[in-house]
mmCIF file of C-alpha atoms in Angstrom:
data_model
loop_
_atom_site.group_PDB
_atom_site.id
_atom_site.type_symbol
_atom_site.label_atom_id
_atom_site.label_comp_id
_atom_site.label_asym_id
_atom_site.label_seq_id
_atom_site.Cartn_x
_atom_site.Cartn_y
_atom_site.Cartn_z
ATOM 1 C CA MET A 113 -8.449 -12.657 -19.872
ATOM 2 C CA GLY A 114 -11.850 -14.226 -20.991
ATOM 3 C CA ASP A 115 -15.214 -12.491 -20.505
ATOM 4 C CA ALA A 116 -16.005 -14.707 -17.538
ATOM 5 C CA MET A 117 -13.123 -13.393 -15.531
ATOM 6 C CA ARG A 118 -13.817 -9.763 -16.716
ATOM 7 C CA ASN A 119 -17.329 -10.195 -15.462
ATOM 8 C CA MET A 120 -16.751 -11.777 -12.282
ATOM 9 C CA SER A 121 -18.584 -10.085 -9.368
ATOM 10 C CA ARG A 122 -17.916 -10.139 -5.826
ATOM 11 C CA ARG A 123 -17.352 -14.040 -5.747
ATOM 12 C CA GLY A 124 -14.987 -13.679 -8.726
ATOM 13 C CA LEU A 125 -12.435 -11.806 -6.685
ATOM 14 C CA LEU A 126 -10.956 -9.859 -9.504
ATOM 15 C CA GLY A 127 -7.588 -9.918 -7.512
ATOM 16 C CA LEU A 128 -7.158 -12.678 -10.184
ATOM 17 C CA GLY A 129 -6.707 -9.786 -12.646
ATOM 18 C CA ALA A 130 -3.804 -8.732 -10.395
ATOM 19 C CA GLY A 131 -2.207 -12.337 -10.755
ATOM 20 C CA ALA A 132 -2.285 -12.040 -14.483
ATOM 21 C CA ALA A 133 0.281 -9.208 -14.171
ATOM 22 C CA ALA A 134 3.091 -11.924 -13.761
ATOM 23 C CA ALA A 135 1.803 -13.613 -16.884
ATOM 24 C CA ALA A 136 2.245 -10.484 -18.585
ATOM 25 C CA GLY A 137 5.816 -9.677 -17.190
ATOM 26 C CA LEU A 138 4.625 -6.741 -15.041
ATOM 27 C CA ALA A 139 5.764 -5.634 -11.591
ATOM 28 C CA GLY A 140 3.863 -5.562 -10.393
ATOM 29 C CA CYS A 141 -6.126 7.930 13.841
ATOM 30 C CA GLY A 142 -8.963 8.803 15.750
ATOM 31 C CA ALA A 143 -9.434 12.339 17.119
ATOM 32 C CA GLY A 144 -8.417 13.557 20.269
ATOM 33 C CA GLY A 145 -6.963 17.246 20.202
ATOM 34 C CA GLN A 146 -6.052 19.517 17.452
ATOM 35 C CA ALA A 147 -4.099 16.795 15.302
ATOM 36 C CA THR A 148 -5.424 13.616 14.225
ATOM 37 C CA VAL A 149 -4.100 10.900 11.739
ATOM 38 C CA GLY A 150 -4.401 12.271 8.403
ATOM 39 C CA SER A 151 -4.604 15.910 9.779
ATOM 40 C CA LYS A 152 -2.049 18.631 9.894
ATOM 41 C CA GLU A 153 0.840 17.561 12.230
ATOM 42 C CA LYS A 154 3.099 19.969 13.889
ATOM 43 C CA GLY A 155 6.192 20.892 12.222
ATOM 44 C CA SER A 156 6.884 21.216 8.414
ATOM 45 C CA GLN A 157 6.687 18.676 5.696
ATOM 46 C CA GLY A 158 9.604 19.559 3.563
ATOM 47 C CA SER A 159 11.826 17.251 1.339
ATOM 48 C CA GLY A 160 13.200 15.534 4.363
ATOM 49 C CA ALA A 161 16.825 17.126 3.962
ATOM 50 C CA ALA A 162 16.404 19.549 6.970
ATOM 51 C CA ASP A 163 14.813 17.110 9.080
ATOM 52 C CA ALA A 164 17.541 14.580 8.347
ATOM 53 C CA LYS A 165 20.012 16.762 10.314
ATOM 54 C CA LYS A 166 18.117 17.097 13.577
ATOM 55 C CA GLY A 167 19.267 15.025 16.300
ATOM 56 C CA PRO A 168 21.967 12.481 16.586
ATOM 57 C CA VAL A 169 22.275 9.728 13.770
ATOM 58 C CA ARG A 170 23.476 6.097 14.788
ATOM 59 C CA LEU A 171 24.335 4.132 11.753
ATOM 60 C CA ILE A 172 23.295 0.529 11.861
ATOM 61 C CA GLY A 173 25.308 -2.275 10.429
ATOM 62 C CA ASP A 174 27.327 -1.398 7.368
ATOM 63 C CA GLY A 175 25.854 2.268 7.410
ATOM 64 C CA SER A 176 23.040 1.490 4.731
ATOM 65 C CA THR A 177 20.274 2.543 7.384
ATOM 66 C CA ALA A 178 20.508 4.672 10.604
ATOM 67 C CA ASP A 179 18.677 5.249 13.470
ATOM 68 C CA THR A 180 17.578 9.018 13.603
ATOM 69 C CA GLY A 181 15.154 8.978 16.252
ATOM 70 C CA PRO A 182 11.279 8.737 15.979
ATOM 71 C CA GLN A 183 9.728 9.325 12.671
ATOM 72 C CA PRO A 184 8.925 12.762 12.028
ATOM 73 C CA ASN A 185 5.528 14.264 10.558
ATOM 74 C CA GLN A 186 3.493 11.967 12.511
ATOM 75 C CA PRO A 187 0.003 12.723 14.057
ATOM 76 C CA ASP A 188 -0.908 12.972 17.746
ATOM 77 C CA LYS A 189 -1.407 9.676 19.598
ATOM 78 C CA PRO A 190 -4.607 8.393 18.528
ATOM 79 C CA VAL A 191 -7.475 7.902 21.141
ATOM 80 C CA ARG A 192 -10.771 5.967 21.671
ATOM 81 C CA MET A 193 -13.793 7.436 20.067
ATOM 82 C CA GLU A 194 -16.273 8.668 22.522
ATOM 83 C CA PRO A 195 -19.566 6.714 22.783
ATOM 84 C CA GLY A 196 -21.834 7.696 19.996
ATOM 85 C CA GLU A 197 -18.938 9.602 18.022
ATOM 86 C CA THR A 198 -19.024 9.270 14.178
ATOM 87 C CA PRO A 199 -16.005 7.327 13.032
ATOM 88 C CA PRO A 200 -13.501 8.791 10.857
ATOM 89 C CA GLN A 201 -13.448 8.076 7.134
ATOM 90 C CA PHE A 202 -9.788 6.277 6.594
ATOM 91 C CA VAL A 203 -8.541 6.158 2.921
ATOM 92 C CA ILE A 204 -5.178 4.429 2.625
ATOM 93 C CA PHE A 205 -3.260 4.958 -0.749
ATOM 94 C CA SER A 206 -0.514 2.534 -1.280
ATOM 95 C CA TRP A 207 2.196 1.465 -3.918
ATOM 96 C CA ASP A 208 3.467 -1.727 -4.688
ATOM 97 C CA GLY A 209 7.234 -2.229 -5.580
ATOM 98 C CA ALA A 210 7.796 1.741 -5.169
ATOM 99 C CA GLY A 211 10.626 1.967 -7.288
ATOM 100 C CA GLU A 212 11.520 5.080 -9.194
ATOM 101 C CA VAL A 213 12.782 4.401 -12.591
ATOM 102 C CA GLY A 214 12.949 7.732 -14.091
ATOM 103 C CA ASN A 215 9.238 8.759 -14.913
ATOM 104 C CA GLY A 216 9.002 11.176 -12.053
ATOM 105 C CA LEU A 217 6.075 8.994 -10.568
ATOM 106 C CA PHE A 218 7.602 8.650 -6.804
ATOM 107 C CA PRO A 219 8.338 12.310 -6.315
ATOM 108 C CA ARG A 220 5.134 13.367 -8.040
ATOM 109 C CA PHE A 221 2.964 11.417 -5.574
ATOM 110 C CA LEU A 222 5.100 12.447 -2.664
ATOM 111 C CA LYS A 223 4.346 15.995 -3.579
ATOM 112 C CA LEU A 224 0.726 15.533 -3.891
ATOM 113 C CA ALA A 225 0.579 14.092 -0.435
ATOM 114 C CA GLN A 226 2.325 16.906 0.787
ATOM 115 C CA GLU A 227 -0.236 19.230 -0.779
ATOM 116 C CA HIS A 228 -3.214 17.352 0.664
ATOM 117 C CA GLU A 229 -1.924 16.518 4.039
ATOM 118 C CA ALA A 230 -1.983 12.823 3.159
ATOM 119 C CA LYS A 231 0.157 9.789 4.467
ATOM 120 C CA MET A 232 0.646 6.688 2.172
ATOM 121 C CA THR A 233 2.252 3.447 2.366
ATOM 122 C CA PHE A 234 5.167 2.170 0.193
ATOM 123 C CA PHE A 235 5.420 -1.287 -0.085
ATOM 124 C CA LEU A 236 9.090 -1.531 -1.294
ATOM 125 C CA SER A 237 10.497 -4.458 -3.270
ATOM 126 C CA GLY A 238 13.778 -5.298 -1.740
ATOM 127 C CA LEU A 239 15.289 -6.280 -5.176
ATOM 128 C CA TYR A 240 15.005 -2.762 -6.373
ATOM 129 C CA LEU A 241 17.975 -1.762 -4.060
ATOM 130 C CA LEU A 242 20.194 -4.918 -5.479
ATOM 131 C CA PRO A 243 22.118 -4.087 -8.572
ATOM 132 C CA GLU A 244 21.759 -6.643 -11.179
ATOM 133 C CA SER A 245 25.540 -7.468 -11.164
ATOM 134 C CA LYS A 246 25.021 -8.913 -7.659
ATOM 135 C CA LYS A 247 21.678 -10.914 -8.540
ATOM 136 C CA SER A 248 23.377 -14.079 -7.497
ATOM 137 C CA LEU A 249 22.857 -12.852 -4.037
ATOM 138 C CA TYR A 250 19.310 -13.390 -4.357
ATOM 139 C CA ARG A 251 18.075 -16.914 -3.798
ATOM 140 C CA PRO A 252 14.419 -17.109 -4.666
ATOM 141 C CA PRO A 253 12.430 -20.102 -3.089
ATOM 142 C CA ASN A 254 11.790 -22.685 -5.761
ATOM 143 C CA ASN A 255 13.256 -20.541 -8.380
ATOM 144 C CA PRO A 256 16.832 -20.378 -10.043
ATOM 145 C CA VAL A 257 19.353 -18.112 -8.438
ATOM 146 C CA GLY A 258 19.038 -14.462 -9.286
ATOM 147 C CA ALA A 259 15.597 -15.136 -11.085
ATOM 148 C CA SER A 260 13.011 -12.379 -11.086
ATOM 149 C CA ALA A 261 9.689 -11.626 -12.666
ATOM 150 C CA ILE A 262 10.446 -8.125 -12.390
ATOM 151 C CA GLY A 263 13.557 -6.212 -13.750
ATOM 152 C CA TYR A 264 16.625 -5.235 -11.722
ATOM 153 C CA LEU A 265 17.063 -1.522 -11.704
ATOM 154 C CA ASN A 266 20.224 0.316 -13.017
ATOM 155 C CA ASP A 267 22.409 2.172 -10.832
ATOM 156 C CA ASP A 268 20.589 5.807 -11.379
ATOM 157 C CA HIS A 269 17.154 3.965 -10.622
ATOM 158 C CA ILE A 270 18.278 2.589 -7.439
ATOM 159 C CA LYS A 271 19.703 5.967 -6.186
ATOM 160 C CA ALA A 272 16.632 7.699 -7.086
ATOM 161 C CA THR A 273 14.693 4.927 -5.372
ATOM 162 C CA MET A 274 16.673 5.338 -2.343
ATOM 163 C CA LYS A 275 16.373 9.074 -2.493
ATOM 164 C CA TYR A 276 12.601 9.139 -2.608
ATOM 165 C CA THR A 277 12.371 6.411 -0.186
ATOM 166 C CA ARG A 278 14.278 8.316 2.411
ATOM 167 C CA GLN A 279 11.822 11.575 1.780
ATOM 168 C CA ALA A 280 8.969 9.406 2.005
ATOM 169 C CA TRP A 281 9.751 8.273 5.475
ATOM 170 C CA LEU A 282 10.870 11.856 6.599
ATOM 171 C CA ASP A 283 7.525 13.113 5.316
ATOM 172 C CA GLY A 284 5.740 10.646 7.544
ATOM 173 C CA HIS A 285 4.745 7.624 5.220
ATOM 174 C CA GLU A 286 5.278 4.040 5.917
ATOM 175 C CA ILE A 287 8.104 1.576 4.398
ATOM 176 C CA GLY A 288 6.340 -1.741 3.768
ATOM 177 C CA THR A 289 7.538 -4.728 1.946
ATOM 178 C CA HIS A 290 6.379 -6.148 -1.496
ATOM 179 C CA PHE A 291 9.019 -8.702 -0.927
ATOM 180 C CA ASN A 292 11.661 -9.378 -4.076
ATOM 181 C CA GLY A 293 11.041 -11.454 -7.320
ATOM 182 C CA HIS A 294 7.206 -11.096 -7.724
ATOM 183 C CA PHE A 295 6.598 -14.529 -8.538
ATOM 184 C CA CYS A 296 3.078 -15.332 -9.445
ATOM 185 C CA GLY A 297 1.001 -17.843 -11.561
ATOM 186 C CA THR A 298 0.409 -21.469 -10.554
ATOM 187 C CA THR A 299 3.940 -23.355 -10.950
ATOM 188 C CA SER A 300 5.847 -24.444 -7.894
ATOM 189 C CA GLY A 301 7.954 -21.337 -7.891
ATOM 190 C CA SER A 302 4.843 -19.101 -7.357
ATOM 191 C CA VAL A 303 4.658 -17.289 -3.874
ATOM 192 C CA ALA A 304 1.131 -19.179 -3.848
ATOM 193 C CA HIS A 305 3.083 -22.363 -3.138
ATOM 194 C CA TRP A 306 5.480 -20.888 -0.638
ATOM 195 C CA THR A 307 5.857 -22.442 2.741
ATOM 196 C CA PRO A 308 6.086 -20.322 5.913
ATOM 197 C CA GLU A 309 9.876 -21.072 6.028
ATOM 198 C CA GLN A 310 10.407 -20.028 2.464
ATOM 199 C CA TRP A 311 8.508 -16.757 3.182
ATOM 200 C CA GLN A 312 10.812 -16.331 6.053
ATOM 201 C CA SER A 313 13.707 -16.581 3.740
ATOM 202 C CA GLU A 314 12.202 -14.302 1.338
ATOM 203 C CA ILE A 315 11.739 -11.670 3.841
ATOM 204 C CA ASP A 316 15.168 -11.974 5.396
ATOM 205 C CA GLN A 317 16.519 -11.405 1.902
ATOM 206 C CA ALA A 318 14.181 -8.386 1.279
ATOM 207 C CA VAL A 319 15.253 -7.030 4.565
ATOM 208 C CA SER A 320 19.137 -7.543 3.956
ATOM 209 C CA PHE A 321 18.782 -5.906 0.395
ATOM 210 C CA VAL A 322 17.350 -2.709 1.969
ATOM 211 C CA THR A 323 19.682 -2.738 4.927
ATOM 212 C CA GLU A 324 22.987 -3.866 2.978
ATOM 213 C CA TRP A 325 22.702 -1.957 -0.082
ATOM 214 C CA ARG A 326 26.076 -0.003 0.762
ATOM 215 C CA THR A 327 28.036 -3.515 0.779
ATOM 216 C CA ASN A 328 26.121 -4.724 -2.347
ATOM 217 C CA THR A 329 26.765 -1.792 -4.372
ATOM 218 C CA GLY A 330 30.023 -0.391 -3.062
ATOM 219 C CA TRP A 331 28.730 3.318 -3.079
ATOM 220 C CA THR A 332 30.149 5.511 -0.085
ATOM 221 C CA ASP A 333 28.769 8.786 -1.290
ATOM 222 C CA GLU A 334 24.959 7.866 -0.783
ATOM 223 C CA PRO A 335 23.519 8.912 2.638
ATOM 224 C CA PRO A 336 21.896 6.144 4.597
ATOM 225 C CA LEU A 337 18.202 5.485 4.732
ATOM 226 C CA PRO A 338 17.072 7.265 8.025
ATOM 227 C CA PHE A 339 15.314 4.574 9.665
ATOM 228 C CA ASP A 340 15.810 0.949 11.231
ATOM 229 C CA TYR A 341 13.984 -1.095 8.704
ATOM 230 C CA ARG A 342 13.674 -4.235 11.063
ATOM 231 C CA LYS A 343 11.852 -1.959 13.416
ATOM 232 C CA GLU A 344 9.761 -0.150 10.970
ATOM 233 C CA LEU A 345 8.716 -2.936 9.009
ATOM 234 C CA VAL A 346 5.327 -3.992 10.190
ATOM 235 C CA GLY A 347 3.302 -5.051 6.959
ATOM 236 C CA SER A 348 3.316 -6.316 3.605
ATOM 237 C CA ARG A 349 1.303 -6.960 0.242
ATOM 238 C CA THR A 350 2.357 -10.119 -1.514
ATOM 239 C CA PRO A 351 2.837 -10.079 -5.320
ATOM 240 C CA CYS A 352 -0.434 -10.815 -7.116
ATOM 241 C CA LEU A 353 -2.254 -10.935 -3.906
ATOM 242 C CA LEU A 354 -1.226 -14.605 -3.487
ATOM 243 C CA GLY A 355 0.242 -16.881 -0.790
ATOM 244 C CA GLN A 356 -1.213 -15.131 2.334
ATOM 245 C CA ASP A 357 -2.082 -18.125 4.169
ATOM 246 C CA ASN A 358 1.411 -19.375 4.590
ATOM 247 C CA LEU A 359 2.809 -15.878 4.909
ATOM 248 C CA LEU A 360 0.634 -14.947 8.066
ATOM 249 C CA PRO A 361 2.387 -17.434 10.468
ATOM 250 C CA THR A 362 5.639 -16.158 9.693
ATOM 251 C CA ALA A 363 4.640 -12.359 9.723
ATOM 252 C CA LYS A 364 2.930 -12.880 13.058
ATOM 253 C CA LYS A 365 6.288 -14.558 14.458
ATOM 254 C CA LEU A 366 8.255 -11.501 13.182
ATOM 255 C CA GLY A 367 5.638 -9.217 15.207
ATOM 256 C CA TRP A 368 4.093 -7.504 12.144
ATOM 257 C CA ARG A 369 0.961 -5.950 12.829
ATOM 258 C CA TYR A 370 -1.075 -6.401 9.310
ATOM 259 C CA ASP A 371 -1.235 -7.780 5.807
ATOM 260 C CA ALA A 372 -2.918 -6.181 2.809
ATOM 261 C CA SER A 373 -2.706 -9.342 0.522
ATOM 262 C CA SER A 374 -6.099 -10.703 0.748
ATOM 263 C CA PRO A 375 -7.956 -10.451 -2.711
ATOM 264 C CA GLY A 376 -11.611 -9.506 -3.323
ATOM 265 C CA GLY A 377 -12.156 -7.553 0.094
ATOM 266 C CA MET A 378 -15.538 -5.991 0.557
ATOM 267 C CA GLN A 379 -16.013 -2.421 2.003
ATOM 268 C CA THR A 380 -16.682 -3.539 5.492
ATOM 269 C CA TRP A 381 -14.696 -2.909 8.896
ATOM 270 C CA PRO A 382 -11.729 -5.440 9.225
ATOM 271 C CA VAL A 383 -11.042 -8.332 11.258
ATOM 272 C CA LYS A 384 -7.810 -9.890 12.496
ATOM 273 C CA ARG A 385 -6.731 -13.119 10.534
ATOM 274 C CA GLY A 386 -3.978 -15.168 12.119
ATOM 275 C CA GLY A 387 -3.293 -12.341 14.659
ATOM 276 C CA LEU A 388 -2.857 -9.724 11.956
ATOM 277 C CA TRP A 389 -5.129 -6.931 10.931
ATOM 278 C CA ASP A 390 -6.334 -8.345 7.537
ATOM 279 C CA LEU A 391 -6.581 -5.152 5.219
ATOM 280 C CA PRO A 392 -7.706 -6.310 1.722
ATOM 281 C CA LEU A 393 -8.088 -4.456 -1.546
ATOM 282 C CA GLN A 394 -11.635 -4.268 -2.028
ATOM 283 C CA GLN A 395 -14.328 -4.678 -4.711
ATOM 284 C CA ILE A 396 -15.879 -1.167 -5.334
ATOM 285 C CA PRO A 397 -18.282 -0.104 -8.072
ATOM 286 C CA PHE A 398 -17.166 0.052 -11.832
ATOM 287 C CA PRO A 399 -18.943 2.592 -13.661
ATOM 288 C CA GLY A 400 -20.618 1.130 -16.869
ATOM 289 C CA HIS A 401 -20.503 -2.325 -15.625
ATOM 290 C CA THR A 402 -22.682 -4.471 -13.642
ATOM 291 C CA PHE A 403 -19.921 -6.200 -11.813
ATOM 292 C CA GLU A 404 -17.307 -4.590 -9.334
ATOM 293 C CA VAL A 405 -13.560 -4.228 -9.669
ATOM 294 C CA LEU A 406 -10.931 -4.522 -7.319
ATOM 295 C CA SER A 407 -9.605 -1.259 -6.054
ATOM 296 C CA MET A 408 -6.016 -1.405 -7.950
ATOM 297 C CA ASP A 409 -4.929 0.130 -10.917
ATOM 298 C CA TYR A 410 -3.877 -3.170 -12.607
ATOM 299 C CA ASN A 411 -7.385 -4.426 -12.325
ATOM 300 C CA MET A 412 -9.007 -1.649 -13.911
ATOM 301 C CA LEU A 413 -6.503 -2.177 -16.598
ATOM 302 C CA ALA A 414 -7.219 -5.849 -17.067
ATOM 303 C CA ASN A 415 -10.743 -5.146 -17.673
ATOM 304 C CA GLN A 416 -10.270 -2.114 -19.825
ATOM 305 C CA SER A 417 -7.568 -3.274 -22.131
ATOM 306 C CA LYS A 418 -7.601 -6.866 -21.529
ATOM 307 C CA ASN A 419 -4.330 -6.965 -19.748
ATOM 308 C CA SER A 420 -2.429 -4.981 -22.319
ATOM 309 C CA THR A 421 -0.543 -1.947 -20.974
ATOM 310 C CA LYS A 422 -0.821 -0.229 -24.371
ATOM 311 C CA GLY A 423 -4.338 -0.534 -25.392
ATOM 312 C CA MET A 424 -6.290 1.743 -27.718
ATOM 313 C CA THR A 425 -5.384 5.404 -27.228
ATOM 314 C CA SER A 426 -8.558 6.401 -28.624
ATOM 315 C CA GLN A 427 -10.270 5.027 -25.537
ATOM 316 C CA TYR A 428 -7.648 6.560 -22.816
ATOM 317 C CA PRO A 429 -9.834 9.784 -22.182
ATOM 318 C CA TYR A 430 -12.819 7.335 -21.355
ATOM 319 C CA TRP A 431 -10.838 4.837 -19.376
ATOM 320 C CA ARG A 432 -9.305 7.563 -17.131
ATOM 321 C CA LYS A 433 -12.609 8.931 -16.564
ATOM 322 C CA GLN A 434 -13.952 5.567 -15.664
ATOM 323 C CA ALA A 435 -10.917 4.833 -13.250
ATOM 324 C CA ALA A 436 -11.200 7.933 -11.432
ATOM 325 C CA ALA A 437 -15.087 7.520 -10.905
ATOM 326 C CA SER A 438 -14.677 4.062 -9.791
ATOM 327 C CA TYR A 439 -12.319 5.293 -6.975
ATOM 328 C CA LEU A 440 -14.680 8.124 -6.099
ATOM 329 C CA ALA A 441 -17.852 5.786 -6.219
ATOM 330 C CA GLY A 442 -16.191 3.478 -3.718
ATOM 331 C CA PHE A 443 -15.456 6.538 -1.506
ATOM 332 C CA LYS A 444 -18.774 7.817 -1.700
ATOM 333 C CA ARG A 445 -20.526 4.603 -0.811
ATOM 334 C CA THR A 446 -18.533 3.992 2.098
ATOM 335 C CA TYR A 447 -18.405 7.734 3.504
ATOM 336 C CA GLU A 448 -22.212 8.061 3.227
ATOM 337 C CA SER A 449 -22.871 4.880 4.761
ATOM 338 C CA ASN A 450 -20.889 2.415 7.049
ATOM 339 C CA ARG A 451 -17.683 4.393 7.032
ATOM 340 C CA ALA A 452 -15.493 1.378 6.411
ATOM 341 C CA PRO A 453 -12.048 2.223 5.617
ATOM 342 C CA MET A 454 -10.934 2.247 1.856
ATOM 343 C CA TYR A 455 -7.848 0.891 0.435
ATOM 344 C CA ILE A 456 -6.390 1.618 -2.864
ATOM 345 C CA GLY A 457 -3.408 0.192 -4.395
ATOM 346 C CA ASN A 458 -1.273 1.404 -7.093
ATOM 347 C CA HIS A 459 1.897 0.840 -9.301
ATOM 348 C CA PHE A 460 4.409 3.625 -10.306
ATOM 349 C CA GLU A 461 3.700 2.837 -13.960
ATOM 350 C CA GLU A 462 2.613 4.469 -17.153
ATOM 351 C CA TRP A 463 0.241 1.764 -18.261
ATOM 352 C CA ASN A 464 -2.138 2.975 -21.040
ATOM 353 C CA GLY A 465 -0.464 6.384 -21.386
ATOM 354 C CA GLY A 466 -0.193 6.974 -17.450
ATOM 355 C CA LEU A 467 -4.017 7.317 -17.172
ATOM 356 C CA TYR A 468 -4.415 5.384 -13.875
ATOM 357 C CA MET A 469 -1.913 7.682 -12.436
ATOM 358 C CA ASP A 470 -3.996 10.480 -13.192
ATOM 359 C CA ALA A 471 -7.063 8.812 -12.097
ATOM 360 C CA VAL A 472 -5.531 8.460 -8.700
ATOM 361 C CA GLU A 473 -4.612 11.784 -8.582
ATOM 362 C CA GLU A 474 -8.061 13.037 -9.214
ATOM 363 C CA ALA A 475 -9.380 10.960 -6.681
ATOM 364 C CA MET A 476 -7.123 12.044 -3.864
ATOM 365 C CA LYS A 477 -7.842 15.447 -4.818
ATOM 366 C CA ASN A 478 -11.626 14.990 -4.645
ATOM 367 C CA ILE A 479 -11.449 12.868 -1.226
ATOM 368 C CA ALA A 480 -8.917 15.117 0.670
ATOM 369 C CA GLY A 481 -10.168 17.707 2.855
ATOM 370 C CA ARG A 482 -13.696 16.482 3.285
ATOM 371 C CA PRO A 483 -15.144 16.458 6.936
ATOM 372 C CA ASP A 484 -13.851 13.397 8.998
ATOM 373 C CA VAL A 485 -11.656 12.007 6.334
ATOM 374 C CA ARG A 486 -8.200 10.737 7.064
ATOM 375 C CA LEU A 487 -5.744 9.949 4.285
ATOM 376 C CA VAL A 488 -3.176 7.710 6.444
ATOM 377 C CA SER A 489 -0.817 4.883 5.991
ATOM 378 C CA PHE A 490 -1.816 1.298 7.002
ATOM 379 C CA ARG A 491 0.270 1.435 9.904
ATOM 380 C CA GLN A 492 -1.318 4.640 11.195
ATOM 381 C CA PHE A 493 -4.650 2.969 10.442
ATOM 382 C CA CYS A 494 -3.472 0.194 12.808
ATOM 383 C CA ASP A 495 -2.759 2.515 15.510
ATOM 384 C CA TRP A 496 -6.036 3.687 15.513
ATOM 385 C CA LEU A 497 -7.539 0.200 15.532
ATOM 386 C CA ASP A 498 -5.655 -1.017 18.250
ATOM 387 C CA VAL A 499 -6.871 1.674 20.836
ATOM 388 C CA GLN A 500 -10.769 1.498 20.008
ATOM 389 C CA ASP A 501 -13.012 -0.571 22.108
ATOM 390 C CA PRO A 502 -13.249 -3.900 20.789
ATOM 391 C CA ALA A 503 -17.183 -3.773 21.366
ATOM 392 C CA VAL A 504 -17.275 -0.877 19.143
ATOM 393 C CA LEU A 505 -15.172 -2.423 16.443
ATOM 394 C CA ASP A 506 -17.670 -5.419 16.704
ATOM 395 C CA LYS A 507 -20.575 -3.126 16.182
ATOM 396 C CA LEU A 508 -19.046 -1.418 13.294
ATOM 397 C CA ARG A 509 -18.416 -5.064 11.709
ATOM 398 C CA THR A 510 -22.141 -5.734 11.833
ATOM 399 C CA LEU A 511 -22.547 -3.072 9.020
ATOM 400 C CA GLU A 512 -22.763 -4.506 5.571
ATOM 401 C CA VAL A 513 -21.305 -2.603 2.171
ATOM 402 C CA GLY A 514 -23.000 0.423 1.781
ATOM 403 C CA GLN A 515 -25.556 0.154 4.914
ATOM 404 C CA ARG A 516 -26.065 3.064 7.050
ATOM 405 C CA PRO A 517 -26.106 2.926 10.810
ATOM 406 C CA THR A 518 -29.929 2.418 12.230
ATOM 407 C CA GLY A 519 -30.760 5.830 13.763
ATOM 408 C CA GLY A 520 -27.682 7.632 13.024
ATOM 409 C CA TRP A 521 -24.259 7.237 14.391
ATOM 410 C CA ASN A 522 -24.943 8.536 17.852
ATOM 411 C CA SER A 523 -27.481 6.234 18.598
ATOM 412 C CA PHE A 524 -26.010 3.274 16.826
ATOM 413 C CA LEU A 525 -22.713 3.511 18.586
ATOM 414 C CA LYS A 526 -23.904 4.503 21.943
ATOM 415 C CA ALA A 527 -25.667 1.214 22.246
ATOM 416 C CA ALA A 528 -22.047 -0.383 21.847
#
């Protein structure tokens, strides 16, 4: 990546850094009562094993998934803010791919979320539940049968991914989709060039790999995923943040509620695009630089080690500190001004010695527990947005990045 791209500011959409991942071969709510989204819910937050035994279980299809009833560990139903009320500060941690490949990162962050009463979104790659021996089942648009820009998982890693996906849902987290083959770049095979019909094919296949893993693997001793994925799936993030324009008509037709694929978003209150909430990764301060960086681990890597996942080890301590400081600076800016939601994207990767995982953990530990802060999933945030007074949301959107409400929140929102 050249200096021009690394030094792009807001207009530069450092989302292009995420797009470079393919070239490198990389994988990528409001208050009301005692419990609110992101606050402590009724019931325990254990591993999910005990919860899985509660109530009737209705197997779906070949038994890969099951209807086990309402998702546990959810907050009370969100309500509208009262006139003049200070908005909550929403922070959404999300994970692209969400595969467990033996590095222990999936369970590490499930445990961290339990400790800090956080909910997150896991954008599961459907291909991570398909054995490589069955890759001929995958027919990616404009690409050879079985092709993928990310690797297929071995059997142990598929089982581990399913294990922690089960736990994630039972703990109250959201399971979205990161689709399948992660095709980026500029060729005709890239998701950037897929038509709405081709996106439909990709989604159908992603859902089938999640809901038919038992048929595709032949495994009979693994428990089902405890949810109806066709009903649970309401949002996505595209590979390398590409192709959203043609995805949205298909997503709307499917009844999805949001998409988190826009590159280069700002720390302002969201709008709907194509009938869905548009919840993009955002430009946030990047300490030591005059430009801002996208709120995702890979984009920090692209600027720190020039797309290399194994940069100079002597720089790791500084880069770790810089990445954590970037997340916290982005949080501080919005928390102390317009209270726009903050979105953070991650991968279960050990790039540059795992420093980005340490930075994300430090950020969560420093953000959690502060007054008005809600650590939620994208779906839970949409629940809150959907019950707010549209006039209040319109008023919130008038606040620019880092802009405080004139006269304070009580005066500012009472006028709405």
